Short mmCIF file of C-alpha atoms in Angstrom, two decimals:
data_model
loop_
_atom_site.label_atom_id
_atom_site.label_comp_id
_atom_site.label_asym_id
_atom_site.label_seq_id
_atom_site.Cartn_x
_atom_site.Cartn_y
_atom_site.Cartn_z
CA UNK A 1 91.42 -25.39 -10.07
CA UNK A 2 88.55 -27.64 -11.15
CA UNK A 3 85.53 -26.21 -12.91
CA UNK A 4 82.27 -26.02 -11.02
CA UNK A 5 78.87 -27.40 -11.99
CA UNK A 6 75.82 -25.62 -10.64
CA UNK A 7 72.36 -25.12 -12.11
CA UNK A 8 70.22 -24.72 -9.01
CA UNK A 9 69.12 -21.09 -9.55
CA UNK A 10 67.29 -19.16 -12.26
CA UNK A 11 70.23 -17.00 -13.28
CA UNK A 12 72.49 -19.95 -14.12
CA UNK A 13 74.75 -19.26 -17.10
CA UNK A 14 73.09 -19.64 -20.47
CA UNK A 15 70.00 -21.10 -18.77
CA UNK A 16 71.95 -24.38 -18.62
CA UNK A 17 74.60 -24.38 -15.85
CA UNK A 18 77.51 -22.44 -14.37
CA UNK A 19 80.51 -24.58 -15.31
CA UNK A 20 83.58 -22.34 -15.24
CA UNK A 21 85.68 -20.76 -12.51
CA UNK A 22 82.81 -18.83 -10.92
CA UNK A 23 79.04 -18.79 -10.89
CA UNK A 24 76.84 -15.92 -11.98
CA UNK A 25 76.02 -15.46 -8.27
CA UNK A 26 79.69 -14.70 -7.60
CA UNK A 27 80.44 -18.02 -5.93
CA UNK A 28 83.89 -19.31 -6.87
CA UNK A 29 84.41 -22.76 -8.34
CA UNK A 30 86.34 -23.69 -5.20
CA UNK A 31 83.39 -22.83 -2.95
CA UNK A 32 80.91 -24.51 -5.32
CA UNK A 33 82.99 -27.70 -5.19
CA UNK A 34 83.19 -27.41 -1.39
CA UNK A 35 79.41 -27.12 -1.26
CA UNK A 36 79.04 -30.24 -3.39
CA UNK A 37 81.41 -32.00 -1.00
CA UNK A 38 79.32 -30.79 1.94
CA UNK A 39 76.16 -32.06 0.26
CA UNK A 40 77.80 -35.44 -0.33
CA UNK A 41 78.81 -35.57 3.34
CA UNK A 42 75.24 -34.72 4.41
CA UNK A 43 73.91 -37.54 2.22
CA UNK A 44 76.44 -39.88 3.87
CA UNK A 45 75.28 -38.72 7.31
CA UNK A 46 71.64 -39.31 6.36
CA UNK A 47 72.42 -42.77 4.98
CA UNK A 48 74.28 -43.62 8.20
CA UNK A 49 71.34 -42.43 10.33
CA UNK A 50 68.97 -44.53 8.26
CA UNK A 51 71.17 -47.63 8.51
CA UNK A 52 71.57 -47.10 12.26
CA UNK A 53 67.87 -46.51 12.81
CA UNK A 54 68.66 -43.42 14.84
CA UNK A 55 68.78 -39.69 14.26
CA UNK A 56 70.58 -37.62 16.86
CA UNK A 57 69.71 -33.99 17.56
CA UNK A 58 73.21 -33.05 16.40
CA UNK A 59 72.70 -34.90 13.11
CA UNK A 60 69.41 -33.10 12.51
CA UNK A 61 70.96 -29.71 13.20
CA UNK A 62 73.86 -30.44 10.85
CA UNK A 63 71.51 -31.60 8.08
CA UNK A 64 69.42 -28.43 8.32
CA UNK A 65 72.40 -26.09 8.72
CA UNK A 66 74.35 -27.74 5.93
CA UNK A 67 71.49 -27.72 3.45
CA UNK A 68 70.69 -24.09 4.27
CA UNK A 69 74.36 -23.12 3.75
CA UNK A 70 74.18 -24.40 0.16
CA UNK A 71 71.17 -22.27 -0.84
CA UNK A 72 72.10 -19.67 -3.46
CA UNK A 73 73.47 -16.38 -2.06
CA UNK A 74 74.00 -17.69 1.50
CA UNK A 75 77.55 -18.83 2.18
CA UNK A 76 80.51 -17.78 0.04
CA UNK A 77 83.16 -18.70 2.63
CA UNK A 78 85.13 -21.86 1.81
CA UNK A 79 86.64 -22.07 5.31
CA UNK A 80 83.17 -22.06 6.85
CA UNK A 81 81.98 -24.79 4.47
CA UNK A 82 85.09 -26.88 5.25
CA UNK A 83 84.37 -26.56 8.96
CA UNK A 84 80.82 -27.81 8.41
CA UNK A 85 82.16 -30.80 6.44
CA UNK A 86 84.45 -31.73 9.32
CA UNK A 87 81.58 -31.58 11.80
CA UNK A 88 79.37 -33.70 9.55
CA UNK A 89 82.09 -36.32 9.19
CA UNK A 90 82.62 -36.38 12.96
CA UNK A 91 78.92 -36.93 13.66
CA UNK A 92 78.65 -39.62 10.98
CA UNK A 93 81.58 -41.49 12.56
CA UNK A 94 80.15 -41.07 16.07
CA UNK A 95 76.77 -42.51 15.09
CA UNK A 96 78.37 -45.42 13.26
CA UNK A 97 80.61 -46.21 16.21
CA UNK A 98 77.77 -45.96 18.74
CA UNK A 99 75.59 -48.32 16.71
CA UNK A 100 78.38 -50.69 15.69
CA UNK A 101 77.88 -50.21 11.96
CA UNK A 102 80.04 -49.02 9.11
CA UNK A 103 79.63 -45.34 8.31
CA UNK A 104 78.20 -44.60 4.89
CA UNK A 105 80.62 -42.98 2.49
CA UNK A 106 80.15 -39.46 1.23
CA UNK A 107 78.10 -39.38 -1.94
CA UNK A 108 80.06 -37.86 -4.84
CA UNK A 109 77.68 -35.36 -6.40
CA UNK A 110 79.46 -35.82 -9.73
CA UNK A 111 77.48 -39.07 -9.96
CA UNK A 112 74.25 -37.12 -9.73
CA UNK A 113 75.28 -34.44 -12.21
CA UNK A 114 76.31 -37.11 -14.74
CA UNK A 115 73.27 -39.35 -14.26
CA UNK A 116 70.54 -39.98 -16.84
CA UNK A 117 68.97 -36.55 -17.42
CA UNK A 118 65.51 -37.52 -16.15
CA UNK A 119 66.86 -39.14 -12.98
CA UNK A 120 69.18 -36.18 -12.49
CA UNK A 121 66.22 -33.85 -12.95
CA UNK A 122 64.02 -35.56 -10.36
CA UNK A 123 66.82 -35.98 -7.83
CA UNK A 124 67.71 -32.32 -8.33
CA UNK A 125 64.11 -31.35 -7.60
CA UNK A 126 64.33 -33.37 -4.38
CA UNK A 127 67.72 -31.97 -3.34
CA UNK A 128 66.96 -28.34 -4.18
CA UNK A 129 63.54 -28.61 -2.54
CA UNK A 130 65.20 -29.93 0.61
CA UNK A 131 67.61 -27.00 0.59
CA UNK A 132 64.73 -24.56 0.49
CA UNK A 133 62.80 -26.41 3.18
CA UNK A 134 65.89 -26.44 5.40
CA UNK A 135 65.86 -22.63 5.47
CA UNK A 136 62.29 -22.66 6.82
CA UNK A 137 63.09 -25.40 9.34
CA UNK A 138 66.10 -23.36 10.47
CA UNK A 139 64.03 -20.23 11.17
CA UNK A 140 61.39 -22.25 13.02
CA UNK A 141 64.07 -23.90 15.17
CA UNK A 142 65.45 -20.47 16.11
CA UNK A 143 62.01 -19.79 17.61
CA UNK A 144 61.97 -23.13 19.43
CA UNK A 145 59.73 -25.03 17.01
CA UNK A 146 60.62 -28.38 15.49
CA UNK A 147 58.64 -31.23 13.96
CA UNK A 148 59.76 -34.84 14.23
CA UNK A 149 58.25 -35.77 10.85
CA UNK A 150 60.05 -32.91 9.11
CA UNK A 151 63.35 -33.84 10.77
CA UNK A 152 62.97 -37.50 9.82
CA UNK A 153 62.16 -36.60 6.22
CA UNK A 154 65.50 -34.88 5.73
CA UNK A 155 67.13 -38.25 6.46
CA UNK A 156 64.69 -40.23 4.34
CA UNK A 157 64.94 -38.02 1.28
CA UNK A 158 68.71 -37.44 1.37
CA UNK A 159 69.38 -41.15 1.85
CA UNK A 160 67.17 -41.89 -1.16
CA UNK A 161 69.44 -39.87 -3.43
CA UNK A 162 72.11 -42.58 -3.36
CA UNK A 163 69.65 -45.28 -4.37
CA UNK A 164 69.05 -46.29 -7.97
CA UNK A 165 65.54 -45.64 -9.15
CA UNK A 166 63.23 -44.96 -12.05
CA UNK A 167 61.09 -41.91 -12.73
CA UNK A 168 58.15 -43.80 -11.28
CA UNK A 169 60.16 -44.43 -8.11
CA UNK A 170 61.23 -40.81 -7.70
CA UNK A 171 58.10 -38.87 -8.64
CA UNK A 172 56.25 -39.70 -5.39
CA UNK A 173 59.28 -38.53 -3.39
CA UNK A 174 59.34 -35.25 -5.34
CA UNK A 175 55.73 -34.58 -4.33
CA UNK A 176 56.43 -35.69 -0.77
CA UNK A 177 58.99 -32.88 -0.54
CA UNK A 178 56.06 -30.57 -1.25
CA UNK A 179 53.89 -32.29 1.34
CA UNK A 180 56.49 -32.09 4.10
CA UNK A 181 57.34 -28.50 3.15
CA UNK A 182 53.69 -27.59 3.75
CA UNK A 183 54.07 -28.92 7.29
CA UNK A 184 57.34 -27.04 7.66
CA UNK A 185 55.89 -23.74 6.46
CA UNK A 186 52.93 -24.22 8.80
CA UNK A 187 55.34 -24.78 11.67
CA UNK A 188 57.20 -21.56 10.86
CA UNK A 189 53.94 -19.64 10.44
CA UNK A 190 52.82 -20.74 13.91
CA UNK A 191 56.22 -19.92 15.39
CA UNK A 192 56.20 -16.42 13.90
CA UNK A 193 52.66 -15.54 14.96
CA UNK A 194 53.02 -17.00 18.45
CA UNK A 195 56.26 -15.07 18.96
CA UNK A 196 55.52 -11.77 17.22
CA UNK A 197 51.71 -11.66 16.98
CA UNK A 198 49.35 -11.83 14.03
CA UNK A 199 50.39 -9.55 11.14
CA UNK A 200 48.12 -6.55 10.57
CA UNK A 201 47.87 -4.18 7.60
CA UNK A 202 50.63 -1.59 7.86
CA UNK A 203 51.80 1.28 5.68
CA UNK A 204 55.61 1.42 5.50
CA UNK A 205 57.52 4.50 4.41
CA UNK A 206 60.44 4.28 2.01
CA UNK A 207 62.00 7.48 3.36
CA UNK A 208 65.03 7.45 5.68
CA UNK A 209 65.34 9.94 8.52
CA UNK A 210 68.52 11.85 9.35
CA UNK A 211 70.93 10.27 11.82
CA UNK A 212 72.53 6.86 12.46
CA UNK A 213 70.71 3.82 11.17
CA UNK A 214 71.10 0.12 10.39
CA UNK A 215 69.65 -1.77 7.43
CA UNK A 216 68.69 -5.38 8.15
CA UNK A 217 67.89 -7.79 5.35
CA UNK A 218 66.90 -11.42 4.97
CA UNK A 219 64.13 -13.44 6.58
CA UNK A 220 64.99 -14.01 10.25
CA UNK A 221 62.51 -12.03 12.35
CA UNK A 222 64.17 -13.07 15.59
CA UNK A 223 67.44 -11.46 14.51
CA UNK A 224 65.49 -8.25 13.89
CA UNK A 225 63.93 -8.43 17.35
CA UNK A 226 67.35 -8.87 18.97
CA UNK A 227 68.76 -5.98 16.95
CA UNK A 228 65.83 -3.74 17.97
CA UNK A 229 66.35 -4.63 21.61
CA UNK A 230 70.08 -3.94 21.45
CA UNK A 231 69.65 -0.59 19.65
CA UNK A 232 66.78 0.73 21.77
CA UNK A 233 67.56 4.10 23.32
CA UNK A 234 70.85 4.50 21.44
CA UNK A 235 69.68 7.00 18.84
CA UNK A 236 69.91 4.46 16.03
CA UNK A 237 67.01 3.79 13.67
CA UNK A 238 66.45 0.44 11.98
CA UNK A 239 65.22 -0.06 8.42
CA UNK A 240 64.23 -3.32 6.81
CA UNK A 241 65.34 -4.41 3.35
CA UNK A 242 64.18 -7.11 0.97
CA UNK A 243 62.34 -10.01 2.58
CA UNK A 244 62.46 -8.33 6.01
CA UNK A 245 59.78 -5.82 4.92
CA UNK A 246 56.80 -7.86 6.28
CA UNK A 247 58.29 -7.55 9.80
CA UNK A 248 56.58 -4.14 10.02
CA UNK A 249 53.21 -5.90 10.25
CA UNK A 250 53.96 -7.91 13.42
CA UNK A 251 52.69 -6.22 16.63
CA UNK A 252 55.64 -7.31 18.79
CA UNK A 253 58.07 -5.74 16.31
CA UNK A 254 55.97 -2.67 15.50
CA UNK A 255 56.09 -1.60 19.15
CA UNK A 256 59.75 -0.57 18.70
CA UNK A 257 59.48 3.09 17.72
CA UNK A 258 62.91 3.08 16.09
CA UNK A 259 61.81 0.49 13.49
CA UNK A 260 61.21 3.24 10.98
CA UNK A 261 60.64 1.99 7.46
CA UNK A 262 62.03 0.03 4.52
CA UNK A 263 65.16 0.90 2.56
CA UNK A 264 65.73 -0.08 -1.03
CA UNK A 265 64.07 -2.61 -3.25
CA UNK A 266 64.81 -6.26 -4.05
CA UNK A 267 68.04 -8.10 -3.27
CA UNK A 268 69.55 -7.94 -6.75
CA UNK A 269 69.73 -4.13 -6.60
CA UNK A 270 71.89 -4.07 -3.46
CA UNK A 271 75.18 -3.26 -5.17
CA UNK A 272 73.72 -0.02 -6.45
CA UNK A 273 71.62 0.78 -3.40
CA UNK A 274 74.28 0.00 -0.77
CA UNK A 275 77.02 1.86 -2.62
CA UNK A 276 78.04 4.84 -0.47
CA UNK A 277 75.27 4.08 2.05
CA UNK A 278 76.27 5.78 5.35
CA UNK A 279 75.09 2.82 7.41
CA UNK A 280 75.90 -0.86 8.06
CA UNK A 281 73.88 -3.68 6.53
CA UNK A 282 73.15 -6.87 8.48
CA UNK A 283 72.45 -10.00 6.40
CA UNK A 284 70.45 -12.66 8.25
CA UNK A 285 69.73 -15.15 5.45
CA UNK A 286 70.16 -15.70 1.74
CA UNK A 287 70.21 -12.63 -0.51
CA UNK A 288 73.90 -11.69 -0.09
CA UNK A 289 75.75 -10.64 -3.23
CA UNK A 290 79.54 -10.28 -3.19
CA UNK A 291 79.91 -6.75 -1.78
CA UNK A 292 81.68 -4.00 -3.67
CA UNK A 293 84.80 -2.51 -2.13
CA UNK A 294 82.89 0.72 -1.57
CA UNK A 295 80.76 -0.83 1.15
CA UNK A 296 82.37 -4.18 2.07
CA UNK A 297 83.48 -2.80 5.44
CA UNK A 298 79.83 -2.07 6.23
CA UNK A 299 78.54 -5.61 5.58
CA UNK A 300 77.85 -7.82 8.59
CA UNK A 301 76.56 -11.39 8.46
CA UNK A 302 74.97 -13.79 10.91
CA UNK A 303 73.34 -17.24 10.99
CA UNK A 304 74.47 -19.34 8.00
CA UNK A 305 75.36 -16.30 5.88
CA UNK A 306 79.10 -15.72 5.49
CA UNK A 307 81.42 -13.94 3.11
CA UNK A 308 85.24 -13.83 3.35
CA UNK A 309 86.50 -10.63 4.93
CA UNK A 310 83.20 -9.47 6.41
CA UNK A 311 82.41 -9.42 10.14
CA UNK A 312 80.32 -12.42 11.18
CA UNK A 313 78.10 -12.18 14.27
CA UNK A 314 78.17 -15.55 16.02
CA UNK A 315 75.68 -17.45 18.12
CA UNK A 316 76.05 -14.99 21.00
CA UNK A 317 74.12 -12.49 18.83
CA UNK A 318 76.08 -9.54 20.14
CA UNK A 319 75.43 -6.86 17.53
CA UNK A 320 77.83 -4.37 19.13
CA UNK A 321 80.07 -4.21 16.02
CA UNK A 322 77.05 -3.31 13.88
CA UNK A 323 75.90 -0.68 16.39
CA UNK A 324 79.36 0.85 16.62
CA UNK A 325 79.61 1.05 12.83
CA UNK A 326 76.22 2.78 12.63
CA UNK A 327 77.31 5.41 15.17
CA UNK A 328 80.65 5.84 13.40
CA UNK A 329 79.04 6.40 9.98
CA UNK A 330 76.36 8.70 11.35
CA UNK A 331 73.73 8.16 8.68
CA UNK A 332 72.35 10.89 6.43
CA UNK A 333 72.66 14.51 7.49
CA UNK A 334 69.07 15.18 6.45
CA UNK A 335 66.00 13.09 5.65
CA UNK A 336 66.19 11.24 2.34
CA UNK A 337 63.16 10.66 0.14
CA UNK A 338 63.29 7.39 -1.76
CA UNK A 339 60.75 5.65 -3.98
CA UNK A 340 60.04 2.20 -5.29
CA UNK A 341 60.68 1.33 -8.92
CA UNK A 342 57.30 2.80 -9.94
CA UNK A 343 57.71 6.06 -8.02
CA UNK A 344 55.68 5.29 -4.90
CA UNK A 345 57.02 6.54 -1.55
CA UNK A 346 55.40 3.88 0.64
CA UNK A 347 54.27 0.27 0.49
CA UNK A 348 51.64 -1.81 2.29
CA UNK A 349 52.22 -5.13 4.00
CA UNK A 350 50.48 -7.35 6.56
CA UNK A 351 47.74 -9.04 4.52
CA UNK A 352 48.44 -12.55 5.79
CA UNK A 353 45.74 -15.11 6.43
CA UNK A 354 44.74 -13.56 9.76
CA UNK A 355 43.80 -10.29 8.06
CA UNK A 356 42.23 -11.62 4.87
CA UNK A 357 40.27 -14.40 6.57
CA UNK A 358 39.11 -11.87 9.16
CA UNK A 359 37.14 -10.19 6.38
CA UNK A 360 36.34 -13.39 4.50
CA UNK A 361 32.60 -12.67 4.51
CA UNK A 362 33.25 -9.33 2.79
CA UNK A 363 35.44 -10.99 0.19
CA UNK A 364 32.95 -13.79 -0.45
CA UNK A 365 30.08 -11.31 -0.79
CA UNK A 366 32.14 -9.22 -3.23
CA UNK A 367 32.73 -12.30 -5.38
CA UNK A 368 29.07 -13.31 -5.27
CA UNK A 369 27.95 -9.80 -6.22
CA UNK A 370 30.42 -9.67 -9.08
CA UNK A 371 32.47 -6.83 -7.56
CA UNK A 372 35.49 -9.15 -7.51
CA UNK A 373 35.79 -11.19 -10.69
CA UNK A 374 39.20 -12.80 -10.20
CA UNK A 375 42.15 -13.25 -7.84
CA UNK A 376 45.77 -13.32 -8.96
CA UNK A 377 48.68 -14.51 -6.83
CA UNK A 378 51.66 -12.76 -8.41
CA UNK A 379 54.77 -13.36 -6.38
CA UNK A 380 57.94 -15.30 -5.80
CA UNK A 381 61.63 -14.48 -6.07
CA UNK A 382 62.97 -11.46 -7.89
CA UNK A 383 66.17 -11.55 -9.92
CA UNK A 384 68.29 -9.66 -12.41
CA UNK A 385 67.55 -11.56 -15.63
CA UNK A 386 65.90 -9.41 -18.35
CA UNK A 387 62.20 -10.07 -18.77
CA UNK A 388 61.14 -9.71 -15.16
CA UNK A 389 59.40 -6.45 -16.02
CA UNK A 390 56.69 -8.88 -17.22
CA UNK A 391 55.47 -9.12 -13.63
CA UNK A 392 55.21 -5.33 -13.27
CA UNK A 393 53.35 -5.05 -16.56
CA UNK A 394 51.08 -7.97 -15.62
CA UNK A 395 49.98 -6.37 -12.35
CA UNK A 396 49.45 -2.99 -14.03
CA UNK A 397 47.25 -4.71 -16.63
CA UNK A 398 44.99 -6.57 -14.20
CA UNK A 399 41.39 -5.31 -14.46
CA UNK A 400 39.93 -3.07 -11.75
CA UNK A 401 37.54 -5.81 -10.63
CA UNK A 402 40.37 -8.17 -9.69
CA UNK A 403 42.52 -8.62 -6.57
CA UNK A 404 46.29 -9.16 -6.64
CA UNK A 405 47.87 -11.07 -3.76
CA UNK A 406 51.65 -11.05 -3.61
CA UNK A 407 54.49 -12.36 -1.49
CA UNK A 408 58.28 -12.75 -1.38
CA UNK A 409 60.73 -10.30 -2.94
CA UNK A 410 59.18 -10.50 -6.41
CA UNK A 411 56.65 -7.95 -5.13
CA UNK A 412 59.26 -5.18 -5.33
CA UNK A 413 58.57 -5.04 -9.04
CA UNK A 414 55.15 -3.52 -8.30
CA UNK A 415 54.43 -3.15 -4.57
CA UNK A 416 54.66 0.65 -4.64
CA UNK A 417 51.81 0.84 -7.17
CA UNK A 418 48.45 2.21 -6.05
CA UNK A 419 45.87 -0.06 -7.65
CA UNK A 420 43.01 1.45 -5.67
CA UNK A 421 40.52 -0.44 -3.52
CA UNK A 422 37.77 -2.97 -4.03
CA UNK A 423 35.09 -3.62 -1.43
CA UNK A 424 37.00 -1.49 1.06
CA UNK A 425 40.17 -3.56 0.60
CA UNK A 426 43.27 -2.60 -1.37
CA UNK A 427 43.42 -4.37 -4.71
CA UNK A 428 47.10 -5.15 -4.08
CA UNK A 429 47.72 -7.10 -0.87
CA UNK A 430 51.16 -8.20 0.37
CA UNK A 431 50.82 -11.55 2.15
CA UNK A 432 54.44 -11.50 3.40
CA UNK A 433 57.69 -13.40 2.94
CA UNK A 434 58.21 -16.40 0.65
CA UNK A 435 57.41 -18.77 3.53
CA UNK A 436 54.07 -16.97 3.85
CA UNK A 437 53.01 -18.93 0.80
CA UNK A 438 51.47 -20.97 3.62
CA UNK A 439 49.17 -18.01 4.37
CA UNK A 440 48.27 -17.66 0.70
CA UNK A 441 47.42 -21.37 0.57
CA UNK A 442 45.21 -21.07 3.66
CA UNK A 443 43.41 -18.10 2.11
CA UNK A 444 42.78 -20.09 -1.07
CA UNK A 445 41.55 -23.13 0.87
CA UNK A 446 39.22 -21.00 2.99
CA UNK A 447 37.73 -19.35 -0.10
CA UNK A 448 37.27 -22.75 -1.74
CA UNK A 449 35.48 -24.02 1.36
CA UNK A 450 33.26 -20.93 1.42
CA UNK A 451 32.19 -21.58 -2.17
CA UNK A 452 31.98 -25.34 -1.75
CA UNK A 453 34.50 -26.04 -4.50
CA UNK A 454 38.11 -27.04 -4.99
CA UNK A 455 40.94 -24.53 -5.18
CA UNK A 456 41.28 -25.18 -8.91
CA UNK A 457 37.63 -24.17 -9.41
CA UNK A 458 38.17 -20.76 -7.79
CA UNK A 459 38.57 -17.64 -9.94
CA UNK A 460 42.24 -17.70 -8.87
CA UNK A 461 45.36 -17.76 -11.01
CA UNK A 462 48.97 -18.11 -9.89
CA UNK A 463 51.68 -16.27 -11.80
CA UNK A 464 54.96 -17.03 -10.10
CA UNK A 465 58.54 -15.87 -10.50
CA UNK A 466 61.31 -18.13 -9.29
CA UNK A 467 64.98 -17.69 -8.53
CA UNK A 468 66.30 -20.08 -5.91
CA UNK A 469 65.59 -23.22 -3.90
CA UNK A 470 62.89 -21.91 -1.59
CA UNK A 471 60.83 -21.19 -4.68
CA UNK A 472 61.41 -24.81 -5.71
CA UNK A 473 60.01 -26.28 -2.48
CA UNK A 474 57.01 -23.91 -2.58
CA UNK A 475 56.27 -24.96 -6.17
CA UNK A 476 56.44 -28.61 -5.09
CA UNK A 477 53.99 -27.83 -2.28
CA UNK A 478 51.53 -26.34 -4.76
CA UNK A 479 51.88 -29.41 -6.97
CA UNK A 480 51.39 -31.72 -3.98
CA UNK A 481 48.14 -29.87 -3.26
CA UNK A 482 47.07 -30.54 -6.84
CA UNK A 483 46.99 -26.90 -7.87
CA UNK A 484 47.04 -26.61 -11.63
CA UNK A 485 47.53 -24.03 -14.38
CA UNK A 486 50.45 -22.24 -12.70
CA UNK A 487 52.33 -19.76 -14.88
CA UNK A 488 56.07 -19.81 -14.08
CA UNK A 489 58.74 -17.38 -15.24
CA UNK A 490 60.80 -15.69 -16.40
CA UNK A 491 62.45 -18.96 -17.52
CA UNK A 492 61.89 -22.58 -16.64
CA UNK A 493 64.45 -24.33 -14.37
CA UNK A 494 67.52 -25.63 -16.20
CA UNK A 495 67.44 -28.79 -14.08
CA UNK A 496 63.99 -29.82 -15.34
CA UNK A 497 64.48 -32.25 -18.21
CA UNK A 498 62.11 -32.34 -21.21
CA UNK A 499 60.50 -35.57 -20.00
CA UNK A 500 59.95 -34.21 -16.48
CA UNK A 501 58.57 -30.98 -17.95
CA UNK A 502 56.19 -33.01 -20.11
CA UNK A 503 54.97 -34.76 -16.95
CA UNK A 504 54.40 -31.44 -15.16
CA UNK A 505 52.55 -30.05 -18.15
CA UNK A 506 50.40 -33.15 -18.54
CA UNK A 507 49.59 -33.62 -14.86
CA UNK A 508 49.48 -30.03 -13.59
CA UNK A 509 49.23 -27.87 -16.73
CA UNK A 510 52.19 -25.84 -15.54
CA UNK A 511 53.35 -23.46 -18.25
CA UNK A 512 55.92 -20.73 -18.83
CA UNK A 513 54.86 -17.11 -18.86
CA UNK A 514 54.50 -15.71 -22.40
CA UNK A 515 53.17 -12.19 -22.91
CA UNK A 516 51.03 -10.20 -20.50
CA UNK A 517 48.23 -9.87 -23.04
CA UNK A 518 48.14 -13.56 -23.96
CA UNK A 519 48.44 -14.80 -20.37
CA UNK A 520 45.74 -12.46 -19.04
CA UNK A 521 43.40 -13.43 -21.85
CA UNK A 522 43.94 -17.12 -21.10
CA UNK A 523 43.62 -16.79 -17.30
CA UNK A 524 40.51 -14.64 -17.46
CA UNK A 525 39.09 -16.60 -20.40
#
């Protein structure tokens, strides 16, 4: 078997690349190579669409599905990846034949991995950003929302990867990924709120009641809605996990009385938390780790998530197998009392733009009076690498006259803390999922407008943790918006070359996290 090459996530081996027979994520070299082949086929499809001057709906769906399938912790099933490759090849051939042109060849990703390190770095930023954006486009499409400019950009950017270019040629495209991702996140934000209502502040218990239950994890709110509908009246409770936590804030989901609370903490703790769990777990998006034998028979997947040997729920969305497993296992015999990593037994969520901007006058007055001295956005992806306790310690150390906004699964490091209130608002406010970075951006823009200044002039600091490709596209969006002085940790991406890092430092003053004391002193300085 060939060795793999993968350095797209934060946990990559030695902070350089996974290059052996398996990745740190548990992906085998065979699957990693299949995913590179799929990516090369997607680039060939995009190049064919560009040459033909046409982009079919099938091609768009394949580009989004295929890119999403290659996000870390999504698809570990080589047969599934091979099937996607076949479909991509078929569509490429069909477009070429219909337009009377020669189909573009698959792009061998080995050429990218062996390219000049600065070109490789910039093209990796583009590719990994596209993978993250594809996940958001996928969820929006599930809710019936698409955007022609977003769809066209997948073709434009993928086709550009086969072209020779300099750093000056590629840097604008890197930032354009951020620009288009802003549109994509806005599209998903609108789709979510139009379908499920505007999020509202909600207290969510971490306790689990006695009786049958299902744990649902990931990002797809529509999957949760379907599961709630199919379990209603069957004596089965539903608990969110990981990035599904913010679902509790949406009115159209809250109305289901058997949506009870949140189980567990962040995704990387699942092997411990799901071990001996008397309930099935439904994975709707990335965050799947190879399951242990002790609970593998209780893992169900859907959408682009697949793992060999687990039951996959197809496009018919019939969750009967999950429901039957929940009834079979029976749940806990008595109520279980769980806590977050800091000992809290509940968490708050629902502080998206609709809530925060609804009290914008109160917030602005608190800043003007000096009651609020600073805002911190502390969020992003969580992970297992040592050093992530930095984010817990940072939040604990923030002064009482500051507000902490958070989002994505990085919040599990500290979201059960009680930081008290300020101006009638909690000092710690959960904006939502990673894609709700759009909400955080809108809050920042609104505050800047209220004070008649730019976002960079606000008393606002961003301290971000990253793990996978959705964090990459969000970072590129922040850079596109010209936001500076971002602290990024716990390590910098392995695919960012020294020259590209120098550019980011010079242009955007992006910097790695250091110590809590030093970073707080600098940011509050």
